[in-house]
Amino acid sequence: MTAQQAEPFDAVEVIRAKRDRQTLSPEQIDWVVDAYTRGVVADEQMSALAMAILLNGMDRAEISRWTDAMIASGERMDFSGLTAPDGRVLPTADKHSTGGVGDKITLPLAPLVASYGVAVPQLSGRGLGHTGGTLDKLEAIPGWRADLTNEQMMRQLSEVGAVICAAGSGLAPADKRLYALRDVTGTVEAIPLIASSIMSKKIAEGTGALVLDVKCGSGAFMKDEASARELARTMVDLGRDAGVDTVALLTDMSVPLGLTAGNALEVRESVEVLAGGGPADVVELTVELARAMLAGAGVTDVDPAQNLANGKAMDVWHRMIEAQGGDPRADLPTAAHTEDVVAEADGVLAELDAMAVGLAAWRLGAGRERQGQPVQAGAGVELHVRPGERVARGQKVMTLHTDTPERFARAKAALEGGWAVAEKGEAEAAALRDRSVILDRIG
Ligand code: URA
């Protein structure tokens, strides 16, 4: 008897069931995820199944089982015995963002939450496409390294309280394979697959509390609010089913977050936030995510804005960067070339499209087209004006940064039609300026 004959199901049978809008049984789900991880189900078969899921969906029980099967494909971490050097038990809280342009929030957030005695094990990734990766940003800091062993990570969590490092390959390996496959088969945008992909990794990571930043708008995966809301609800339910205290903030990603998109540029802005300054939207989101993470870990009697103002979060930042070999006081790399984009008329910055800015930063060299490519630490887009602010003809609206000036033309092409200066009354301008980045809270 061959190994193939010993399998309890047949991949084609499972694909046909989902194609014909049937509910997959728990046994079918366990088998197909495991058999794919073992290489028994082929990539072309899993692609067909992913497309059937994208088109026909999954119910809550199917999504939950699929998530569990992906968790079971690898190791689980456990922080339940984590203690500080003085013996205090440390609760843990983590944040996951679905990704957006200028989203540097993890950088000030992790040390801020740790400054209140809650440990933050932040396993992060590198960027692909127009959204930047947290590790690429931190690697702009001279000497900083992303790869830690589990023991190094645990020691840093105990001694410093915060760690941002590369996720090891042992967590949810089924997702690793499936995500790469979805990327090249047009099946990324399926809510059951996104929710199970994110939550399998977060649950396997073993955090006690989890806050999800689910973004919607042009610069996010989810372009409309209804889909973002459905994704948030699905992930919150998955987290709670697994015993993780989970909430989601629904946040706006139609304009970039803050004034920078690009690795070293975003580190600089994060340090401004840790020093008690920085753009209002970055500060608002950092403080609200910190409040939710702290509440999930049982700390409810603090105002997280305080430790940004009094330097305590900055102290943790310094120790967190130093623990991973980085020099938090070193000059950050800058790009060799810059070019300004100026307003052609007087008026108000009425439009600034997150996708256009993200694409421009990517084309300037801040992101990569293929896995494994290097990124330019200094490249990116620096904004001088936020939506709703007045500009005069000839005034700088943004500065483009790159080491390779031949990239300017394509970056400027990405920005065409992505921003506009127009005549606006004061009330309309104020409404644009004062828009909150947080749209809702789910869970
Ligand atoms: N991030 C993930 O980890 N998985 C997805 O499917 C989408 C975003």
Short mmCIF file of C-alpha atoms and ligand atoms in Angstrom, two decimals:
data_model
loop_
_atom_site.label_atom_id
_atom_site.label_comp_id
_atom_site.label_asym_id
_atom_site.label_seq_id
_atom_site.Cartn_x
_atom_site.Cartn_y
_atom_site.Cartn_z
CA MET A 1 0.00 0.00 0.00
CA THR A 2 1.41 3.46 -0.87
CA ALA A 3 1.40 6.43 1.51
CA GLN A 4 -1.16 8.09 -0.79
CA GLN A 5 -3.68 5.24 -0.28
CA ALA A 6 -3.29 5.47 3.51
CA GLU A 7 -4.67 9.05 3.55
CA PRO A 8 -8.20 9.30 4.99
CA PHE A 9 -9.36 11.91 2.44
CA ASP A 10 -8.70 12.89 -1.11
CA ALA A 11 -7.74 16.52 -1.87
CA VAL A 12 -10.02 16.65 -4.91
CA GLU A 13 -12.97 15.57 -2.78
CA VAL A 14 -12.29 18.43 -0.30
CA ILE A 15 -11.87 20.97 -3.12
CA ARG A 16 -15.12 19.85 -4.75
CA ALA A 17 -16.98 20.13 -1.45
CA LYS A 18 -15.96 23.78 -0.99
CA ARG A 19 -16.47 24.50 -4.68
CA ASP A 20 -20.05 23.25 -4.26
CA ARG A 21 -20.57 25.48 -1.17
CA GLN A 22 -20.59 22.67 1.36
CA THR A 23 -19.34 23.05 4.92
CA LEU A 24 -16.04 21.22 5.42
CA SER A 25 -16.03 18.75 8.30
CA PRO A 26 -13.53 19.19 11.18
CA GLU A 27 -11.79 16.00 10.02
CA GLN A 28 -11.50 17.25 6.44
CA ILE A 29 -10.00 20.54 7.67
CA ASP A 30 -7.51 18.88 10.04
CA TRP A 31 -6.44 16.55 7.28
CA VAL A 32 -6.09 19.06 4.45
CA VAL A 33 -3.98 21.51 6.52
CA ASP A 34 -1.78 18.71 7.87
CA ALA A 35 -1.45 16.97 4.51
CA TYR A 36 -0.49 20.27 2.85
CA THR A 37 2.21 20.82 5.50
CA ARG A 38 3.51 17.27 4.86
CA GLY A 39 3.54 17.88 1.10
CA VAL A 40 0.83 15.28 0.38
CA VAL A 41 -1.61 17.92 -0.86
CA ALA A 42 0.09 19.70 -3.76
CA ASP A 43 0.37 23.49 -4.20
CA GLU A 44 -2.02 23.44 -7.17
CA GLN A 45 -4.63 21.61 -5.07
CA MET A 46 -4.28 24.02 -2.15
CA SER A 47 -4.53 26.96 -4.61
CA ALA A 48 -7.83 25.60 -5.89
CA LEU A 49 -9.11 25.14 -2.35
CA ALA A 50 -7.99 28.66 -1.35
CA MET A 51 -9.85 30.08 -4.36
CA ALA A 52 -12.98 28.08 -3.46
CA ILE A 53 -12.75 29.49 0.08
CA LEU A 54 -12.29 33.01 -1.28
CA LEU A 55 -15.38 32.64 -3.47
CA ASN A 56 -17.67 30.66 -1.15
CA GLY A 57 -16.45 31.58 2.35
CA MET A 58 -16.34 29.55 5.54
CA ASP A 59 -18.61 29.59 8.59
CA ARG A 60 -17.33 30.42 12.05
CA ALA A 61 -16.79 26.77 13.08
CA GLU A 62 -14.81 26.09 9.90
CA ILE A 63 -12.60 29.16 10.41
CA SER A 64 -11.98 28.21 14.03
CA ARG A 65 -11.03 24.65 13.11
CA TRP A 66 -8.80 25.85 10.23
CA THR A 67 -7.00 28.18 12.66
CA ASP A 68 -6.50 25.35 15.18
CA ALA A 69 -5.14 23.09 12.45
CA MET A 70 -2.59 25.75 11.45
CA ILE A 71 -1.56 26.22 15.09
CA ALA A 72 -1.13 22.44 15.41
CA SER A 73 1.25 22.42 12.42
CA GLY A 74 4.03 23.96 14.57
CA GLU A 75 5.23 24.86 18.04
CA ARG A 76 3.46 26.97 20.68
CA MET A 77 5.22 29.44 22.90
CA ASP A 78 4.30 29.86 26.55
CA PHE A 79 4.84 33.02 28.58
CA SER A 80 2.72 31.98 31.52
CA GLY A 81 5.75 31.56 33.82
CA LEU A 82 7.43 34.84 32.82
CA THR A 83 8.83 36.80 35.76
CA ALA A 84 10.83 40.02 36.18
CA PRO A 85 14.31 39.78 37.83
CA ASP A 86 12.64 40.73 41.17
CA GLY A 87 10.32 37.71 40.88
CA ARG A 88 7.19 39.67 39.91
CA VAL A 89 4.96 37.70 37.50
CA LEU A 90 4.75 39.58 34.20
CA PRO A 91 1.49 39.58 32.26
CA THR A 92 1.91 39.74 28.47
CA ALA A 93 0.12 41.75 25.79
CA ASP A 94 0.69 41.99 22.07
CA LYS A 95 -0.59 44.05 19.17
CA HIS A 96 -1.10 43.11 15.56
CA SER A 97 -1.76 45.55 12.75
CA THR A 98 -3.19 44.42 9.43
CA GLY A 99 -0.68 46.81 7.86
CA GLY A 100 -0.67 50.27 6.39
CA VAL A 101 1.42 53.15 5.08
CA GLY A 102 3.55 54.92 7.70
CA ASP A 103 2.44 52.42 10.35
CA LYS A 104 5.35 52.68 12.77
CA ILE A 105 3.15 52.34 15.87
CA THR A 106 4.82 49.14 17.17
CA LEU A 107 8.06 51.09 17.75
CA PRO A 108 6.79 53.52 20.41
CA LEU A 109 3.99 51.19 21.57
CA ALA A 110 6.05 48.20 22.78
CA PRO A 111 8.30 50.23 25.13
CA LEU A 112 5.33 52.35 26.26
CA VAL A 113 3.31 49.31 27.38
CA ALA A 114 6.40 47.70 28.95
CA SER A 115 7.00 50.88 30.97
CA TYR A 116 3.84 49.97 32.94
CA GLY A 117 5.08 46.46 33.86
CA VAL A 118 3.32 44.51 31.09
CA ALA A 119 5.68 42.46 28.90
CA VAL A 120 5.36 42.83 25.12
CA PRO A 121 6.60 39.90 22.99
CA GLN A 122 6.27 41.41 19.53
CA LEU A 123 7.10 38.91 16.79
CA SER A 124 7.21 40.88 13.57
CA GLY A 125 7.87 40.53 9.87
CA ARG A 126 9.57 42.26 6.99
CA GLY A 127 7.67 44.35 4.47
CA LEU A 128 6.44 43.14 1.13
CA GLY A 129 4.76 45.50 -1.32
CA HIS A 130 3.65 48.99 -0.36
CA THR A 131 3.36 48.46 3.43
CA GLY A 132 6.62 48.59 5.38
CA GLY A 133 7.79 45.89 7.78
CA THR A 134 8.62 46.64 11.42
CA LEU A 135 11.92 44.72 11.24
CA ASP A 136 13.06 46.71 8.18
CA LYS A 137 12.42 49.91 10.13
CA LEU A 138 14.37 48.82 13.19
CA GLU A 139 17.23 47.51 11.03
CA ALA A 140 17.84 51.15 10.05
CA ILE A 141 19.30 51.58 13.57
CA PRO A 142 23.06 50.88 13.44
CA GLY A 143 23.90 47.49 14.99
CA TRP A 144 20.32 46.36 15.73
CA ARG A 145 19.58 42.69 14.97
CA ALA A 146 16.20 41.02 14.50
CA ASP A 147 17.10 37.36 14.99
CA LEU A 148 17.00 36.11 18.58
CA THR A 149 16.82 32.60 19.99
CA ASN A 150 13.82 31.76 22.17
CA GLU A 151 16.11 31.95 25.23
CA GLN A 152 17.41 35.41 24.29
CA MET A 153 13.86 36.57 23.71
CA MET A 154 12.68 35.30 27.11
CA ARG A 155 15.65 36.89 28.90
CA GLN A 156 15.03 40.25 27.25
CA LEU A 157 11.32 40.09 28.05
CA SER A 158 12.12 39.43 31.68
CA GLU A 159 14.87 42.07 32.01
CA VAL A 160 13.65 44.85 29.67
CA GLY A 161 9.95 44.02 29.30
CA ALA A 162 9.76 44.45 25.53
CA VAL A 163 11.18 42.63 22.55
CA ILE A 164 10.56 43.15 18.85
CA CYS A 165 12.15 40.35 16.85
CA ALA A 166 11.70 38.07 13.84
CA ALA A 167 9.10 35.32 14.21
CA GLY A 168 10.86 31.95 14.16
CA SER A 169 9.95 29.45 11.45
CA GLY A 170 8.46 27.07 14.05
CA LEU A 171 5.21 29.04 14.57
CA ALA A 172 2.35 27.91 12.29
CA PRO A 173 4.53 26.58 9.42
CA ALA A 174 1.32 25.68 7.51
CA ASP A 175 0.56 29.39 7.33
CA LYS A 176 4.01 30.19 6.03
CA ARG A 177 3.50 27.91 3.04
CA LEU A 178 -0.11 28.87 2.51
CA TYR A 179 0.54 32.61 2.74
CA ALA A 180 3.30 32.39 0.09
CA LEU A 181 0.91 30.42 -2.13
CA ARG A 182 -1.97 32.90 -1.65
CA ASP A 183 0.38 35.74 -2.54
CA VAL A 184 0.89 34.34 -6.05
CA THR A 185 -2.62 32.97 -6.69
CA GLY A 186 -4.84 36.02 -6.07
CA THR A 187 -6.25 34.53 -2.86
CA VAL A 188 -4.86 36.87 -0.19
CA GLU A 189 -8.11 38.83 0.22
CA ALA A 190 -10.28 36.05 1.67
CA ILE A 191 -11.45 37.04 5.17
CA PRO A 192 -11.44 33.45 6.56
CA LEU A 193 -7.88 32.98 5.28
CA ILE A 194 -6.57 36.35 6.52
CA ALA A 195 -8.20 35.89 9.94
CA SER A 196 -6.90 32.35 10.41
CA SER A 197 -3.44 33.29 9.11
CA ILE A 198 -3.01 36.18 11.54
CA MET A 199 -4.67 34.52 14.52
CA SER A 200 -2.90 31.16 14.17
CA LYS A 201 0.44 32.96 14.59
CA LYS A 202 -0.78 35.18 17.42
CA ILE A 203 -2.38 32.31 19.37
CA ALA A 204 0.68 30.06 18.85
CA GLU A 205 2.84 32.91 20.13
CA GLY A 206 1.08 32.54 23.49
CA THR A 207 0.33 36.15 24.44
CA GLY A 208 -2.16 36.69 27.29
CA ALA A 209 -3.90 39.71 25.74
CA LEU A 210 -4.09 40.80 22.13
CA VAL A 211 -5.12 44.07 20.53
CA LEU A 212 -5.76 44.11 16.80
CA ASP A 213 -5.37 47.26 14.73
CA VAL A 214 -7.60 46.53 11.75
CA LYS A 215 -7.07 49.15 9.09
CA CYS A 216 -9.42 50.20 6.34
CA GLY A 217 -9.00 52.53 3.41
CA SER A 218 -6.91 52.82 0.26
CA GLY A 219 -3.62 51.95 1.98
CA ALA A 220 -4.97 48.83 3.73
CA PHE A 221 -5.86 45.28 2.68
CA MET A 222 -9.49 46.04 3.46
CA LYS A 223 -10.55 49.00 1.35
CA ASP A 224 -14.05 49.38 2.80
CA GLU A 225 -15.28 49.61 6.35
CA ALA A 226 -17.77 46.73 6.11
CA SER A 227 -15.03 44.20 5.19
CA ALA A 228 -12.66 45.59 7.83
CA ARG A 229 -15.40 45.25 10.41
CA GLU A 230 -16.09 41.64 9.38
CA LEU A 231 -12.37 40.80 9.55
CA ALA A 232 -12.09 42.41 12.99
CA ARG A 233 -15.13 40.56 14.33
CA THR A 234 -13.86 37.23 12.96
CA MET A 235 -10.43 37.67 14.55
CA VAL A 236 -11.81 38.83 17.90
CA ASP A 237 -14.05 35.72 18.02
CA LEU A 238 -11.10 33.45 17.12
CA GLY A 239 -8.95 34.98 19.86
CA ARG A 240 -11.63 34.67 22.51
CA ASP A 241 -12.42 31.08 21.49
CA ALA A 242 -8.73 30.32 22.14
CA GLY A 243 -8.77 32.00 25.57
CA VAL A 244 -6.85 35.12 24.51
CA ASP A 245 -8.34 38.41 25.72
CA THR A 246 -8.78 40.05 22.29
CA VAL A 247 -10.15 43.41 21.15
CA ALA A 248 -9.85 45.26 17.85
CA LEU A 249 -9.63 48.92 16.95
CA LEU A 250 -10.91 49.80 13.49
CA THR A 251 -8.62 52.54 12.18
CA ASP A 252 -8.41 54.78 9.15
CA MET A 253 -5.83 54.03 6.49
CA SER A 254 -7.10 56.29 3.72
CA VAL A 255 -4.26 58.75 4.50
CA PRO A 256 -0.76 57.77 5.68
CA LEU A 257 -0.16 57.59 9.40
CA GLY A 258 2.02 60.46 10.60
CA LEU A 259 4.40 62.41 8.40
CA THR A 260 6.80 59.70 7.23
CA ALA A 261 6.79 56.49 5.19
CA GLY A 262 10.18 54.77 4.97
CA ASN A 263 12.44 52.94 7.37
CA ALA A 264 14.85 55.41 9.05
CA LEU A 265 12.33 58.24 8.54
CA GLU A 266 9.76 56.28 10.56
CA VAL A 267 12.26 55.44 13.32
CA ARG A 268 13.00 59.15 13.65
CA GLU A 269 9.28 59.94 13.97
CA SER A 270 8.79 57.15 16.53
CA VAL A 271 11.60 58.59 18.66
CA GLU A 272 9.85 61.98 18.49
CA VAL A 273 6.70 60.31 19.88
CA LEU A 274 8.74 58.66 22.65
CA ALA A 275 10.17 62.09 23.47
CA GLY A 276 6.66 63.43 24.05
CA GLY A 277 6.17 65.02 20.59
CA GLY A 278 5.35 63.65 17.14
CA PRO A 279 2.30 63.90 14.90
CA ALA A 280 -1.11 63.91 16.63
CA ASP A 281 -2.49 60.84 14.81
CA VAL A 282 0.55 58.68 15.68
CA VAL A 283 0.33 59.77 19.32
CA GLU A 284 -3.45 59.17 19.46
CA LEU A 285 -3.20 55.66 18.05
CA THR A 286 -0.16 54.74 20.18
CA VAL A 287 -1.91 55.87 23.36
CA GLU A 288 -5.23 54.17 22.55
CA LEU A 289 -3.60 50.86 21.57
CA ALA A 290 -1.50 51.02 24.76
CA ARG A 291 -4.64 51.66 26.82
CA ALA A 292 -6.33 48.60 25.28
CA MET A 293 -3.25 46.36 25.72
CA LEU A 294 -2.82 47.43 29.34
CA ALA A 295 -6.53 46.87 30.06
CA GLY A 296 -6.27 43.37 28.52
CA ALA A 297 -3.40 42.67 30.92
CA GLY A 298 -5.37 43.99 33.89
CA VAL A 299 -3.79 47.47 34.18
CA THR A 300 -6.64 50.00 34.03
CA ASP A 301 -5.66 52.81 36.40
CA VAL A 302 -3.08 54.61 34.22
CA ASP A 303 -3.04 57.20 31.44
CA PRO A 304 -0.50 55.89 28.89
CA ALA A 305 0.18 59.42 27.63
CA GLN A 306 2.07 60.08 30.87
CA ASN A 307 5.00 57.77 30.23
CA LEU A 308 5.49 59.37 26.80
CA ALA A 309 5.64 62.78 28.46
CA ASN A 310 7.90 61.83 31.40
CA GLY A 311 10.56 59.83 29.50
CA LYS A 312 9.83 56.40 31.04
CA ALA A 313 8.84 54.86 27.71
CA MET A 314 11.98 56.36 26.14
CA ASP A 315 14.13 54.67 28.81
CA VAL A 316 12.63 51.28 27.89
CA TRP A 317 13.20 52.05 24.19
CA HIS A 318 16.90 52.66 24.82
CA ARG A 319 17.26 49.43 26.77
CA MET A 320 15.23 47.47 24.19
CA ILE A 321 17.39 48.67 21.29
CA GLU A 322 20.66 48.14 23.20
CA ALA A 323 19.65 44.61 24.22
CA GLN A 324 19.52 43.73 20.52
CA GLY A 325 22.92 45.25 19.70
CA GLY A 326 21.63 48.62 18.46
CA ASP A 327 22.84 52.10 19.35
CA PRO A 328 19.73 54.19 20.07
CA ARG A 329 21.80 57.40 20.13
CA ALA A 330 23.57 56.85 16.78
CA ASP A 331 22.69 59.03 13.80
CA LEU A 332 20.16 57.32 11.57
CA PRO A 333 21.06 56.73 7.91
CA THR A 334 19.89 59.35 5.45
CA ALA A 335 19.36 58.93 1.70
CA ALA A 336 21.96 60.33 -0.69
CA HIS A 337 19.41 62.25 -2.78
CA THR A 338 16.22 64.22 -2.08
CA GLU A 339 13.66 65.91 -4.28
CA ASP A 340 10.82 68.19 -3.17
CA VAL A 341 7.23 68.04 -4.42
CA VAL A 342 5.64 71.51 -4.25
CA ALA A 343 2.11 72.93 -4.36
CA GLU A 344 1.14 74.46 -7.70
CA ALA A 345 -1.51 76.75 -6.20
CA ASP A 346 -2.56 78.31 -2.90
CA GLY A 347 -5.17 76.31 -0.97
CA VAL A 348 -5.74 73.48 1.47
CA LEU A 349 -4.29 69.97 1.15
CA ALA A 350 -7.63 68.34 0.40
CA GLU A 351 -6.49 64.83 -0.59
CA LEU A 352 -3.55 62.63 0.30
CA ASP A 353 -3.97 59.03 -0.73
CA ALA A 354 -2.25 56.45 1.49
CA MET A 355 -1.77 53.98 -1.36
CA ALA A 356 -0.10 56.59 -3.59
CA VAL A 357 2.33 57.59 -0.82
CA GLY A 358 3.03 53.94 0.07
CA LEU A 359 3.73 53.08 -3.54
CA ALA A 360 6.02 56.09 -3.93
CA ALA A 361 8.00 55.13 -0.79
CA TRP A 362 8.28 51.58 -2.10
CA ARG A 363 9.50 52.74 -5.52
CA LEU A 364 12.07 55.01 -3.85
CA GLY A 365 13.62 51.86 -2.33
CA ALA A 366 12.00 51.67 1.12
CA GLY A 367 10.35 48.33 0.29
CA ARG A 368 11.13 45.22 -1.68
CA GLU A 369 9.56 43.54 -4.69
CA ARG A 370 10.74 40.04 -3.87
CA GLN A 371 11.38 38.28 -0.60
CA GLY A 372 15.03 38.56 0.47
CA GLN A 373 15.88 41.76 -1.43
CA PRO A 374 17.69 44.46 0.57
CA VAL A 375 15.87 47.74 1.32
CA GLN A 376 17.30 51.26 1.47
CA ALA A 377 17.31 52.46 5.08
CA GLY A 378 17.08 56.17 4.21
CA ALA A 379 14.53 55.96 1.36
CA GLY A 380 10.93 57.10 1.64
CA VAL A 381 8.49 59.98 1.65
CA GLU A 382 8.47 62.80 4.19
CA LEU A 383 5.29 64.87 4.36
CA HIS A 384 5.40 68.54 5.32
CA VAL A 385 1.65 69.15 5.26
CA ARG A 386 -1.30 67.13 6.58
CA PRO A 387 -4.79 67.07 5.05
CA GLY A 388 -6.70 70.21 6.03
CA GLU A 389 -3.56 72.36 6.35
CA ARG A 390 -3.03 75.45 4.16
CA VAL A 391 -0.23 75.65 1.61
CA ALA A 392 0.99 78.47 -0.59
CA ARG A 393 1.99 78.07 -4.24
CA GLY A 394 5.59 76.81 -4.39
CA GLN A 395 5.55 75.51 -0.80
CA LYS A 396 6.96 72.03 -0.13
CA VAL A 397 4.23 69.41 0.32
CA MET A 398 6.59 66.43 0.55
CA THR A 399 10.22 65.44 0.12
CA LEU A 400 11.22 62.22 -1.62
CA HIS A 401 14.36 60.43 -0.35
CA THR A 402 16.41 57.78 -2.16
CA ASP A 403 19.97 56.56 -2.73
CA THR A 404 19.16 55.89 -6.40
CA PRO A 405 17.90 59.09 -8.10
CA GLU A 406 16.71 57.24 -11.19
CA ARG A 407 13.80 56.13 -8.95
CA PHE A 408 12.38 59.68 -8.58
CA ALA A 409 10.42 59.58 -11.86
CA ARG A 410 8.49 56.41 -11.00
CA ALA A 411 7.85 57.59 -7.45
CA LYS A 412 6.42 60.86 -8.77
CA ALA A 413 4.26 58.91 -11.22
CA ALA A 414 2.85 56.93 -8.25
CA LEU A 415 1.91 60.22 -6.57
CA GLU A 416 0.11 61.62 -9.62
CA GLY A 417 -3.58 62.03 -8.79
CA GLY A 418 -2.84 60.89 -5.23
CA TRP A 419 -2.83 64.35 -3.65
CA ALA A 420 -4.64 67.59 -4.35
CA VAL A 421 -4.63 71.19 -3.17
CA ALA A 422 -8.03 72.88 -3.40
CA GLU A 423 -9.95 75.89 -2.14
CA LYS A 424 -11.76 74.94 1.09
CA GLY A 425 -13.61 76.94 3.70
CA GLU A 426 -12.28 76.92 7.26
CA ALA A 427 -14.97 74.52 8.50
CA GLU A 428 -14.16 71.96 5.79
CA ALA A 429 -10.42 72.33 6.38
CA ALA A 430 -10.88 71.86 10.13
CA ALA A 431 -12.98 68.74 9.54
CA LEU A 432 -10.13 67.26 7.48
CA ARG A 433 -7.55 68.21 10.12
CA ASP A 434 -9.50 66.97 13.11
CA ARG A 435 -10.54 63.55 11.77
CA SER A 436 -9.84 60.85 14.37
CA VAL A 437 -7.75 57.93 13.15
CA ILE A 438 -9.82 55.56 15.32
CA LEU A 439 -13.14 54.68 13.72
CA ASP A 440 -14.50 52.12 16.18
CA ARG A 441 -13.68 49.50 18.76
CA ILE A 442 -14.83 45.88 18.38
CA GLY A 443 -14.99 43.48 21.28
N1 URA B 1 -1.05 39.14 7.38
C1 URA B 1 -0.94 37.82 7.62
O1 URA B 1 -0.16 37.40 8.47
N2 URA B 1 -1.73 36.98 6.94
C2 URA B 1 -2.61 37.40 6.01
O2 URA B 1 -3.29 36.60 5.43
C3 URA B 1 -2.71 38.78 5.77
C4 URA B 1 -1.91 39.63 6.47
#
